[in-house]
Amino acid sequence: MTGRGRKPDTQVTHLGRDARRFEGAVNPPAYRVSTVLTESLDDYEDPRRRYRRDVMTYGRYGTPTSRALEDAIAELDGGHGTVAVSSGLGAIAKTLLGLLQAGDHLLMVDTVYLPSRRFCDRHLARMGIETTYYDPMIGARIADLIRPNTRVVFLESPGSSTFEVQDVPAIAAAAREAGAVTVIDNTWATPLYFRPIEHGVDVAIQSATKYIGGHADLMMGLITAVEVLEPQVRRAVYELGDVVGSEEVYLALRGLRTLSVRLARHQETGLRLARWLQERPEVERVLHPALPGHPGHELWRRDFDGATGLFGVVLAEPYPREAVKAMIEGMELFGIGSSWGGYESLMIATYPEALRTATRWQAPDPALRIHAGLEDPEDLIADLETGFERLHRAAGD
Ligand SMILES: *Cc1c(COP(=O)(O)O)cnc(C)c1O
């Protein structure tokens, strides 16, 4: 079944399904496969079998289960093809390894997810690939930083922890003009709320661990590329030995079916909490792309179709760590933990100044990072209210 040309709600319901192939079953089954047998030695040795996607050749090169997910995501992303890998970070690392070689230069957004930064600083550096970090708000001025050996410009919009929205079309156009490839981490928006390839980006990556999984029970990354780059990226993933297990793929497909209804609710509750927090005396500002005045808000309005449930909060003063600890640890509905995009609300402290090197962050540390889950928003607000009471009490106010 196809969703081609249809609206996202219809697409997430129908893409990647072919009931006739599976004796009428609505969902493609989880194929548990390593060895795939052939009828003859000639077939086995046929070089045209290598990396084929329309038939199974070996578990590492995909199954009907992974193809169902990959084809659905390729369509949603508007790319030529998608490859599923074992984590979001794995998707970022393998894409960069597939595109870069010794002597190349990488332009990396300064607000990038910290483990992506570590990969560049520790591993790409070791291989003779230089990384320069750039201001997320740079826009078309990225052209000034592009060198003859700049092969990749990497974006993440909105940025991790501080949520600046980038001028993706301007950066993509400048990179293309200079002969560089653009890669974006689109985990926050998912293809339902932002489709980077339509805005000129070459490779769109997302951590399916977050909203596509949606239930805090799987790890996966998805890489979608335009036609000229897809074979290179897919080959890198296959030859670096990455593969995602069928049970994970099955869960991701299951999560995909409800993505649009979940996101609508994450959006609504996230905005509700953000607006409530904005009015609080303990809050200096809320870092949420959908709020007027937020860096890149106008770009968000221009390019995105929605906002998901993750945002930041800058407190009005540098509250002692003990006070912030008392607030967060006493929350009844917000869990403390990495990741986000599941059905449950989360709250952690973040230290944005320590996460950037090319730009400054001037605001009291720590900030808060909140994921608005699918609970009733009134209950979440009541929990936040008592959280602020603990903050004051522990701060000795
Ligand atoms: C979580 C996250 C990743 C990494 O994804 P994993 O599946 O945890 O490896 C990458 N980018 C962003 C923006 C993330 O939030």
Tab-separated table of C-alpha atoms and ligand atoms in Angstrom:
chain	number	residue	atom	x	y	z
A	1	MET	CA	0.000	0.000	0.000
A	2	THR	CA	1.266	3.451	-0.787
A	3	GLY	CA	0.788	6.838	0.756
A	4	ARG	CA	2.337	8.724	-2.143
A	5	GLY	CA	1.032	12.258	-2.430
A	6	ARG	CA	-1.240	11.866	0.570
A	7	LYS	CA	-1.304	13.777	3.864
A	8	PRO	CA	1.056	12.710	6.683
A	9	ASP	CA	-1.724	11.172	8.834
A	10	THR	CA	-2.602	8.885	5.941
A	11	GLN	CA	1.030	8.213	5.115
A	12	VAL	CA	1.992	7.010	8.597
A	13	THR	CA	-1.040	4.712	8.570
A	14	HIS	CA	-0.416	3.136	5.167
A	15	LEU	CA	3.224	3.409	4.113
A	16	GLY	CA	5.330	0.264	4.111
A	17	ARG	CA	2.393	-2.150	4.225
A	18	ASP	CA	1.674	-4.965	1.777
A	19	ALA	CA	-0.845	-7.337	3.336
A	20	ARG	CA	-0.987	-9.574	0.248
A	21	ARG	CA	2.634	-10.452	0.772
A	22	PHE	CA	1.996	-11.667	4.302
A	23	GLU	CA	-1.179	-13.711	3.840
A	24	GLY	CA	-3.358	-10.744	4.723
A	25	ALA	CA	-1.590	-9.761	7.933
A	26	VAL	CA	-1.938	-6.021	8.466
A	27	ASN	CA	1.623	-5.715	9.765
A	28	PRO	CA	4.732	-7.163	8.134
A	29	PRO	CA	6.074	-9.821	10.489
A	30	ALA	CA	9.438	-9.533	12.252
A	31	TYR	CA	11.731	-11.658	10.078
A	32	ARG	CA	14.385	-13.250	12.254
A	33	VAL	CA	17.098	-13.994	9.736
A	34	SER	CA	20.811	-14.425	9.408
A	35	THR	CA	21.314	-17.068	6.683
A	36	VAL	CA	19.267	-16.891	3.502
A	37	LEU	CA	19.437	-20.043	1.386
A	38	THR	CA	19.757	-20.023	-2.400
A	39	GLU	CA	18.784	-22.745	-4.878
A	40	SER	CA	22.133	-22.961	-6.606
A	41	LEU	CA	25.768	-22.076	-6.225
A	42	ASP	CA	25.456	-19.841	-9.279
A	43	ASP	CA	22.748	-17.846	-7.550
A	44	TYR	CA	24.800	-17.704	-4.387
A	45	GLU	CA	27.841	-16.356	-6.237
A	46	ASP	CA	25.911	-13.967	-8.516
A	47	PRO	CA	27.483	-10.538	-7.961
A	48	ARG	CA	24.142	-8.889	-8.751
A	49	ARG	CA	22.837	-10.263	-5.446
A	50	ARG	CA	25.131	-7.990	-3.507
A	51	TYR	CA	23.240	-5.369	-1.440
A	52	ARG	CA	20.013	-6.046	-3.312
A	53	ARG	CA	16.985	-4.612	-1.577
A	54	ASP	CA	14.177	-6.422	-3.375
A	55	VAL	CA	15.227	-9.859	-2.144
A	56	MET	CA	16.880	-11.048	1.055
A	57	THR	CA	20.519	-12.055	0.670
A	58	TYR	CA	21.808	-12.014	4.231
A	59	GLY	CA	20.389	-10.776	7.538
A	60	ARG	CA	22.801	-7.859	7.706
A	61	TYR	CA	21.507	-6.401	4.449
A	62	GLY	CA	17.907	-6.155	5.534
A	63	THR	CA	14.663	-8.111	5.604
A	64	PRO	CA	11.107	-7.459	4.425
A	65	THR	CA	10.558	-5.971	7.899
A	66	SER	CA	13.359	-3.423	7.645
A	67	ARG	CA	12.491	-2.624	4.041
A	68	ALA	CA	8.918	-1.822	5.070
A	69	LEU	CA	10.185	0.728	7.584
A	70	GLU	CA	12.900	2.106	5.314
A	71	ASP	CA	10.521	2.570	2.392
A	72	ALA	CA	7.967	4.304	4.616
A	73	ILE	CA	10.570	6.705	6.033
A	74	ALA	CA	12.068	7.435	2.595
A	75	GLU	CA	8.624	8.482	1.430
A	76	LEU	CA	7.940	10.613	4.525
A	77	ASP	CA	11.363	12.264	4.281
A	78	GLY	CA	10.997	12.815	0.542
A	79	GLY	CA	14.353	11.174	-0.100
A	80	HIS	CA	15.486	8.503	-2.523
A	81	GLY	CA	16.109	5.830	0.095
A	82	THR	CA	16.477	5.218	3.815
A	83	VAL	CA	18.756	2.911	5.756
A	84	ALA	CA	17.962	1.865	9.325
A	85	VAL	CA	20.860	1.470	11.772
A	86	SER	CA	21.234	0.469	15.388
A	87	SER	CA	21.046	3.939	17.013
A	88	GLY	CA	20.690	7.621	16.220
A	89	LEU	CA	24.322	8.238	17.101
A	90	GLY	CA	25.300	5.301	14.899
A	91	ALA	CA	23.396	6.940	12.034
A	92	ILE	CA	25.343	10.180	12.504
A	93	ALA	CA	28.730	8.467	12.859
A	94	LYS	CA	28.231	6.151	9.894
A	95	THR	CA	26.924	8.878	7.625
A	96	LEU	CA	29.982	11.022	8.385
A	97	LEU	CA	32.333	8.064	7.955
A	98	GLY	CA	30.702	7.306	4.621
A	99	LEU	CA	31.020	10.859	3.319
A	100	LEU	CA	34.371	12.039	4.691
A	101	GLN	CA	37.979	11.039	4.196
A	102	ALA	CA	41.364	12.099	5.578
A	103	GLY	CA	42.131	15.714	4.706
A	104	ASP	CA	38.460	16.716	4.514
A	105	HIS	CA	36.942	19.528	6.541
A	106	LEU	CA	33.589	19.360	8.351
A	107	LEU	CA	31.465	22.340	9.421
A	108	MET	CA	29.472	21.334	12.485
A	109	VAL	CA	26.779	23.384	14.211
A	110	ASP	CA	27.878	24.522	17.680
A	111	THR	CA	24.589	23.442	19.314
A	112	VAL	CA	24.949	19.848	18.147
A	113	TYR	CA	24.001	16.878	20.340
A	114	LEU	CA	26.993	16.282	22.625
A	115	PRO	CA	27.797	12.682	21.554
A	116	SER	CA	27.905	13.879	17.907
A	117	ARG	CA	30.482	16.493	18.966
A	118	ARG	CA	32.516	13.815	20.738
A	119	PHE	CA	32.500	11.654	17.634
A	120	CYS	CA	33.987	14.529	15.609
A	121	ASP	CA	36.529	15.593	18.233
A	122	ARG	CA	37.745	12.108	19.095
A	123	HIS	CA	37.255	9.935	16.070
A	124	LEU	CA	37.097	12.101	12.956
A	125	ALA	CA	40.072	14.087	14.304
A	126	ARG	CA	42.046	10.843	14.734
A	127	MET	CA	41.415	10.051	11.070
A	128	GLY	CA	42.685	13.415	9.860
A	129	ILE	CA	39.283	15.048	9.383
A	130	GLU	CA	39.099	18.562	10.825
A	131	THR	CA	35.911	19.949	12.395
A	132	THR	CA	35.042	23.649	12.710
A	133	TYR	CA	32.030	24.570	14.845
A	134	TYR	CA	29.748	27.358	13.630
A	135	ASP	CA	27.046	29.599	15.104
A	136	PRO	CA	23.578	28.007	14.642
A	137	MET	CA	22.223	31.429	13.590
A	138	ILE	CA	24.844	31.901	10.857
A	139	GLY	CA	22.462	31.462	7.890
A	140	ALA	CA	23.921	32.252	4.457
A	141	ARG	CA	27.122	33.566	6.074
A	142	ILE	CA	28.136	29.894	6.336
A	143	ALA	CA	29.653	30.548	2.886
A	144	ASP	CA	32.488	32.474	4.587
A	145	LEU	CA	33.512	29.344	6.529
A	146	ILE	CA	33.476	26.919	3.628
A	147	ARG	CA	36.968	25.952	2.478
A	148	PRO	CA	38.014	24.146	-0.683
A	149	ASN	CA	38.228	20.914	1.331
A	150	THR	CA	34.899	21.363	3.183
A	151	ARG	CA	33.033	18.242	2.242
A	152	VAL	CA	30.127	18.272	4.736
A	153	VAL	CA	28.087	20.951	6.506
A	154	PHE	CA	26.190	19.382	9.404
A	155	LEU	CA	23.047	20.966	10.871
A	156	GLU	CA	20.842	20.199	13.827
A	157	SER	CA	17.718	22.307	14.038
A	158	PRO	CA	16.564	23.181	16.570
A	159	GLY	CA	19.846	22.792	18.442
A	160	SER	CA	20.267	20.464	21.401
A	161	SER	CA	19.576	22.031	24.834
A	162	THR	CA	19.007	25.597	23.580
A	163	PHE	CA	16.731	24.970	20.570
A	164	GLU	CA	17.945	27.667	18.114
A	165	VAL	CA	16.255	27.175	14.738
A	166	GLN	CA	18.641	27.301	11.785
A	167	ASP	CA	18.077	28.851	8.372
A	168	VAL	CA	18.243	25.449	6.717
A	169	PRO	CA	17.454	26.524	3.117
A	170	ALA	CA	20.083	29.306	3.215
A	171	ILE	CA	22.769	27.006	4.605
A	172	ALA	CA	21.881	24.195	2.199
A	173	ALA	CA	21.999	26.568	-0.780
A	174	ALA	CA	25.372	28.038	0.253
A	175	ALA	CA	26.823	24.562	0.774
A	176	ARG	CA	25.546	23.301	-2.557
A	177	GLU	CA	26.961	26.361	-4.329
A	178	ALA	CA	30.367	25.573	-2.818
A	179	GLY	CA	30.190	21.877	-3.673
A	180	ALA	CA	29.667	20.647	-0.087
A	181	VAL	CA	27.077	18.140	1.104
A	182	THR	CA	24.555	18.967	3.873
A	183	VAL	CA	23.520	16.519	6.570
A	184	ILE	CA	20.927	17.332	9.238
A	185	ASP	CA	19.924	15.768	12.538
A	186	ASN	CA	16.133	16.108	12.300
A	187	THR	CA	15.275	14.128	15.438
A	188	TRP	CA	13.363	16.939	17.156
A	189	ALA	CA	10.880	17.631	14.359
A	190	THR	CA	10.567	14.211	12.697
A	191	PRO	CA	9.552	14.286	8.995
A	192	LEU	CA	5.983	15.065	10.067
A	193	TYR	CA	6.938	18.564	11.210
A	194	PHE	CA	9.981	19.305	9.034
A	195	ARG	CA	11.191	17.760	5.790
A	196	PRO	CA	14.782	18.920	5.322
A	197	ILE	CA	15.252	17.349	1.888
A	198	GLU	CA	12.471	19.603	0.543
A	199	HIS	CA	14.564	22.520	1.813
A	200	GLY	CA	17.694	21.493	-0.064
A	201	VAL	CA	19.417	19.207	2.470
A	202	ASP	CA	21.103	16.067	1.099
A	203	VAL	CA	20.921	13.668	4.047
A	204	ALA	CA	18.293	13.684	6.834
A	205	ILE	CA	19.008	11.673	9.967
A	206	GLN	CA	16.774	10.951	12.902
A	207	SER	CA	17.035	8.977	16.061
A	208	ALA	CA	14.006	6.682	15.843
A	209	THR	CA	14.713	5.950	19.504
A	210	LYS	CA	12.795	9.159	20.200
A	211	TYR	CA	9.408	9.876	18.617
A	212	ILE	CA	9.116	7.079	16.065
A	213	GLY	CA	9.686	4.444	18.735
A	214	GLY	CA	7.687	6.620	21.076
A	215	HIS	CA	7.566	4.192	24.000
A	216	ALA	CA	11.101	4.313	25.454
A	217	ASP	CA	11.736	0.700	24.490
A	218	LEU	CA	13.935	0.664	21.392
A	219	MET	CA	17.121	2.139	19.908
A	220	MET	CA	17.395	2.966	16.217
A	221	GLY	CA	18.677	5.525	13.753
A	222	LEU	CA	17.354	6.317	10.283
A	223	ILE	CA	19.326	7.876	7.432
A	224	THR	CA	17.531	9.176	4.342
A	225	ALA	CA	19.572	10.453	1.424
A	226	VAL	CA	19.028	12.017	-1.970
A	227	GLU	CA	19.659	9.847	-5.004
A	228	VAL	CA	23.302	10.753	-5.658
A	229	LEU	CA	24.365	10.022	-2.075
A	230	GLU	CA	22.183	7.089	-1.101
A	231	PRO	CA	24.440	4.318	-2.481
A	232	GLN	CA	27.481	5.816	-0.724
A	233	VAL	CA	25.709	6.074	2.628
A	234	ARG	CA	24.088	2.633	2.361
A	235	ARG	CA	27.418	1.037	1.434
A	236	ALA	CA	29.112	2.684	4.418
A	237	VAL	CA	26.459	1.298	6.769
A	238	TYR	CA	26.675	-2.212	5.285
A	239	GLU	CA	30.463	-2.290	5.172
A	240	LEU	CA	30.838	-0.908	8.686
A	241	GLY	CA	28.691	-3.842	9.754
A	242	ASP	CA	25.702	-2.035	11.233
A	243	VAL	CA	22.347	-3.765	11.334
A	244	VAL	CA	19.183	-3.279	13.325
A	245	GLY	CA	17.333	-6.277	14.718
A	246	SER	CA	13.920	-7.191	13.352
A	247	GLU	CA	12.165	-6.883	16.685
A	248	GLU	CA	13.333	-3.282	16.927
A	249	VAL	CA	12.172	-2.616	13.377
A	250	TYR	CA	8.811	-4.144	14.169
A	251	LEU	CA	8.429	-1.852	17.183
A	252	ALA	CA	9.475	1.185	15.146
A	253	LEU	CA	6.857	0.389	12.493
A	254	ARG	CA	4.297	0.025	15.243
A	255	GLY	CA	5.323	3.380	16.710
A	256	LEU	CA	5.161	5.026	13.298
A	257	ARG	CA	1.448	4.211	12.966
A	258	THR	CA	0.539	6.488	15.871
A	259	LEU	CA	3.238	9.115	15.347
A	260	SER	CA	0.971	11.868	14.125
A	261	VAL	CA	-1.599	11.605	16.934
A	262	ARG	CA	1.150	11.411	19.543
A	263	LEU	CA	3.016	14.379	18.118
A	264	ALA	CA	-0.111	16.521	18.066
A	265	ARG	CA	-0.538	15.887	21.777
A	266	HIS	CA	3.166	16.362	22.594
A	267	GLN	CA	2.962	19.672	20.735
A	268	GLU	CA	-0.174	20.870	22.507
A	269	THR	CA	1.009	19.925	25.981
A	270	GLY	CA	4.533	21.214	25.344
A	271	LEU	CA	3.191	24.616	24.336
A	272	ARG	CA	0.788	24.694	27.237
A	273	LEU	CA	3.606	24.033	29.713
A	274	ALA	CA	5.916	26.472	27.914
A	275	ARG	CA	3.374	29.304	28.118
A	276	TRP	CA	2.636	28.552	31.752
A	277	LEU	CA	6.353	28.513	32.576
A	278	GLN	CA	6.877	31.846	30.755
A	279	GLU	CA	4.629	33.543	33.315
A	280	ARG	CA	6.496	32.176	36.326
A	281	PRO	CA	8.778	34.520	38.307
A	282	GLU	CA	11.368	31.703	38.621
A	283	VAL	CA	11.748	31.613	34.815
A	284	GLU	CA	13.776	34.086	32.780
A	285	ARG	CA	12.782	32.600	29.398
A	286	VAL	CA	11.502	29.456	27.790
A	287	LEU	CA	13.557	28.012	24.930
A	288	HIS	CA	10.834	26.809	22.584
A	289	PRO	CA	10.886	27.334	18.785
A	290	ALA	CA	7.135	28.079	18.673
A	291	LEU	CA	7.378	31.033	21.083
A	292	PRO	CA	7.752	34.502	19.519
A	293	GLY	CA	11.144	36.003	20.303
A	294	HIS	CA	12.920	32.654	20.417
A	295	PRO	CA	16.040	32.617	18.188
A	296	GLY	CA	14.873	31.354	14.822
A	297	HIS	CA	11.155	31.498	15.686
A	298	GLU	CA	10.395	33.171	12.337
A	299	LEU	CA	12.344	30.432	10.539
A	300	TRP	CA	10.387	27.815	12.460
A	301	ARG	CA	7.133	29.458	11.328
A	302	ARG	CA	8.362	29.600	7.754
A	303	ASP	CA	9.726	26.052	7.454
A	304	PHE	CA	8.119	23.747	10.054
A	305	ASP	CA	4.624	22.272	10.310
A	306	GLY	CA	4.685	21.885	14.065
A	307	ALA	CA	6.622	21.695	17.305
A	308	THR	CA	7.228	18.554	19.301
A	309	GLY	CA	7.394	18.199	23.090
A	310	LEU	CA	11.013	18.945	23.997
A	311	PHE	CA	12.077	22.423	25.121
A	312	GLY	CA	14.297	24.289	27.557
A	313	VAL	CA	13.778	26.631	30.487
A	314	VAL	CA	16.250	29.291	31.616
A	315	LEU	CA	15.781	30.055	35.284
A	316	ALA	CA	15.623	33.663	36.461
A	317	GLU	CA	18.627	33.380	38.748
A	318	PRO	CA	21.506	30.960	39.328
A	319	TYR	CA	19.690	28.813	41.885
A	320	PRO	CA	22.058	26.623	43.913
A	321	ARG	CA	22.433	23.106	42.541
A	322	GLU	CA	20.831	21.731	45.723
A	323	ALA	CA	17.684	23.735	45.013
A	324	VAL	CA	17.450	22.587	41.389
A	325	LYS	CA	18.129	19.042	42.588
A	326	ALA	CA	15.293	19.279	45.114
A	327	MET	CA	12.938	20.509	42.420
A	328	ILE	CA	13.805	17.817	39.855
A	329	GLU	CA	14.168	14.869	42.222
A	330	GLY	CA	10.811	15.540	43.846
A	331	MET	CA	8.826	15.611	40.596
A	332	GLU	CA	6.152	12.936	40.610
A	333	LEU	CA	5.320	12.835	36.913
A	334	PHE	CA	8.582	13.953	35.283
A	335	GLY	CA	11.283	11.294	35.217
A	336	ILE	CA	15.032	11.958	35.268
A	337	GLY	CA	16.730	10.317	32.319
A	338	SER	CA	18.387	10.517	28.936
A	339	SER	CA	16.494	10.368	25.707
A	340	TRP	CA	12.962	11.672	25.130
A	341	GLY	CA	10.145	11.194	22.646
A	342	GLY	CA	8.468	8.459	24.670
A	343	TYR	CA	4.954	8.807	26.066
A	344	GLU	CA	6.292	9.938	29.437
A	345	SER	CA	7.376	13.344	30.703
A	346	LEU	CA	11.012	13.970	31.634
A	347	MET	CA	13.029	16.724	33.284
A	348	ILE	CA	16.784	17.127	33.545
A	349	ALA	CA	19.251	19.953	34.211
A	350	THR	CA	21.435	21.087	31.300
A	351	TYR	CA	24.631	23.141	31.221
A	352	PRO	CA	24.553	24.810	27.781
A	353	GLU	CA	27.733	26.878	28.195
A	354	ALA	CA	29.789	23.691	28.563
A	355	LEU	CA	28.298	22.206	25.386
A	356	ARG	CA	29.515	24.857	22.925
A	357	THR	CA	32.882	26.195	21.776
A	358	ALA	CA	32.246	28.622	18.876
A	359	THR	CA	29.545	30.716	20.556
A	360	ARG	CA	28.824	31.914	24.095
A	361	TRP	CA	25.803	31.101	26.218
A	362	GLN	CA	25.091	33.754	28.773
A	363	ALA	CA	22.452	32.626	31.223
A	364	PRO	CA	22.383	31.175	34.710
A	365	ASP	CA	23.402	27.491	34.862
A	366	PRO	CA	21.789	25.028	35.003
A	367	ALA	CA	18.893	25.323	32.587
A	368	LEU	CA	16.084	22.780	32.602
A	369	ARG	CA	15.188	20.484	29.739
A	370	ILE	CA	11.605	19.286	29.727
A	371	HIS	CA	9.927	16.640	27.636
A	372	ALA	CA	6.147	17.029	27.659
A	373	GLY	CA	4.665	13.548	27.634
A	374	LEU	CA	1.123	12.343	27.053
A	375	GLU	CA	-0.121	12.853	30.626
A	376	ASP	CA	-2.933	15.309	31.351
A	377	PRO	CA	-1.400	18.798	31.096
A	378	GLU	CA	-3.211	20.012	34.246
A	379	ASP	CA	-1.536	17.268	36.258
A	380	LEU	CA	1.839	18.193	34.778
A	381	ILE	CA	1.332	21.868	35.657
A	382	ALA	CA	0.372	20.967	39.219
A	383	ASP	CA	3.559	18.894	39.471
A	384	LEU	CA	5.627	21.829	38.158
A	385	GLU	CA	3.967	24.165	40.641
A	386	THR	CA	5.001	22.059	43.611
A	387	GLY	CA	8.417	21.710	41.977
A	388	PHE	CA	8.880	25.479	42.151
A	389	GLU	CA	7.818	25.415	45.827
A	390	ARG	CA	10.640	22.921	46.499
A	391	LEU	CA	13.053	25.115	44.527
A	392	HIS	CA	12.278	28.104	46.745
A	393	ARG	CA	12.348	26.118	49.958
A	394	ALA	CA	15.711	24.527	49.162
A	395	ALA	CA	17.110	27.894	48.034
A	396	GLY	CA	16.123	29.348	51.411
A	397	ASP	CA	13.713	31.893	49.870
B	1	LIG	C1	19.093	11.107	21.243
B	1	LIG	C2	19.629	11.896	20.116
B	1	LIG	C3	20.526	11.344	19.230
B	1	LIG	C4	21.090	9.945	19.405
B	1	LIG	O1	20.146	8.977	19.247
B	1	LIG	P1	20.330	7.521	19.917
B	1	LIG	O2	19.271	6.738	19.253
B	1	LIG	O3	20.161	7.729	21.389
B	1	LIG	O4	21.704	7.074	19.572
B	1	LIG	C5	20.975	12.115	18.179
B	1	LIG	N1	20.553	13.374	18.025
B	1	LIG	C6	19.676	13.949	18.858
B	1	LIG	C7	19.253	15.342	18.618
B	1	LIG	C8	19.201	13.235	19.938
B	1	LIG	O5	18.372	13.815	20.795
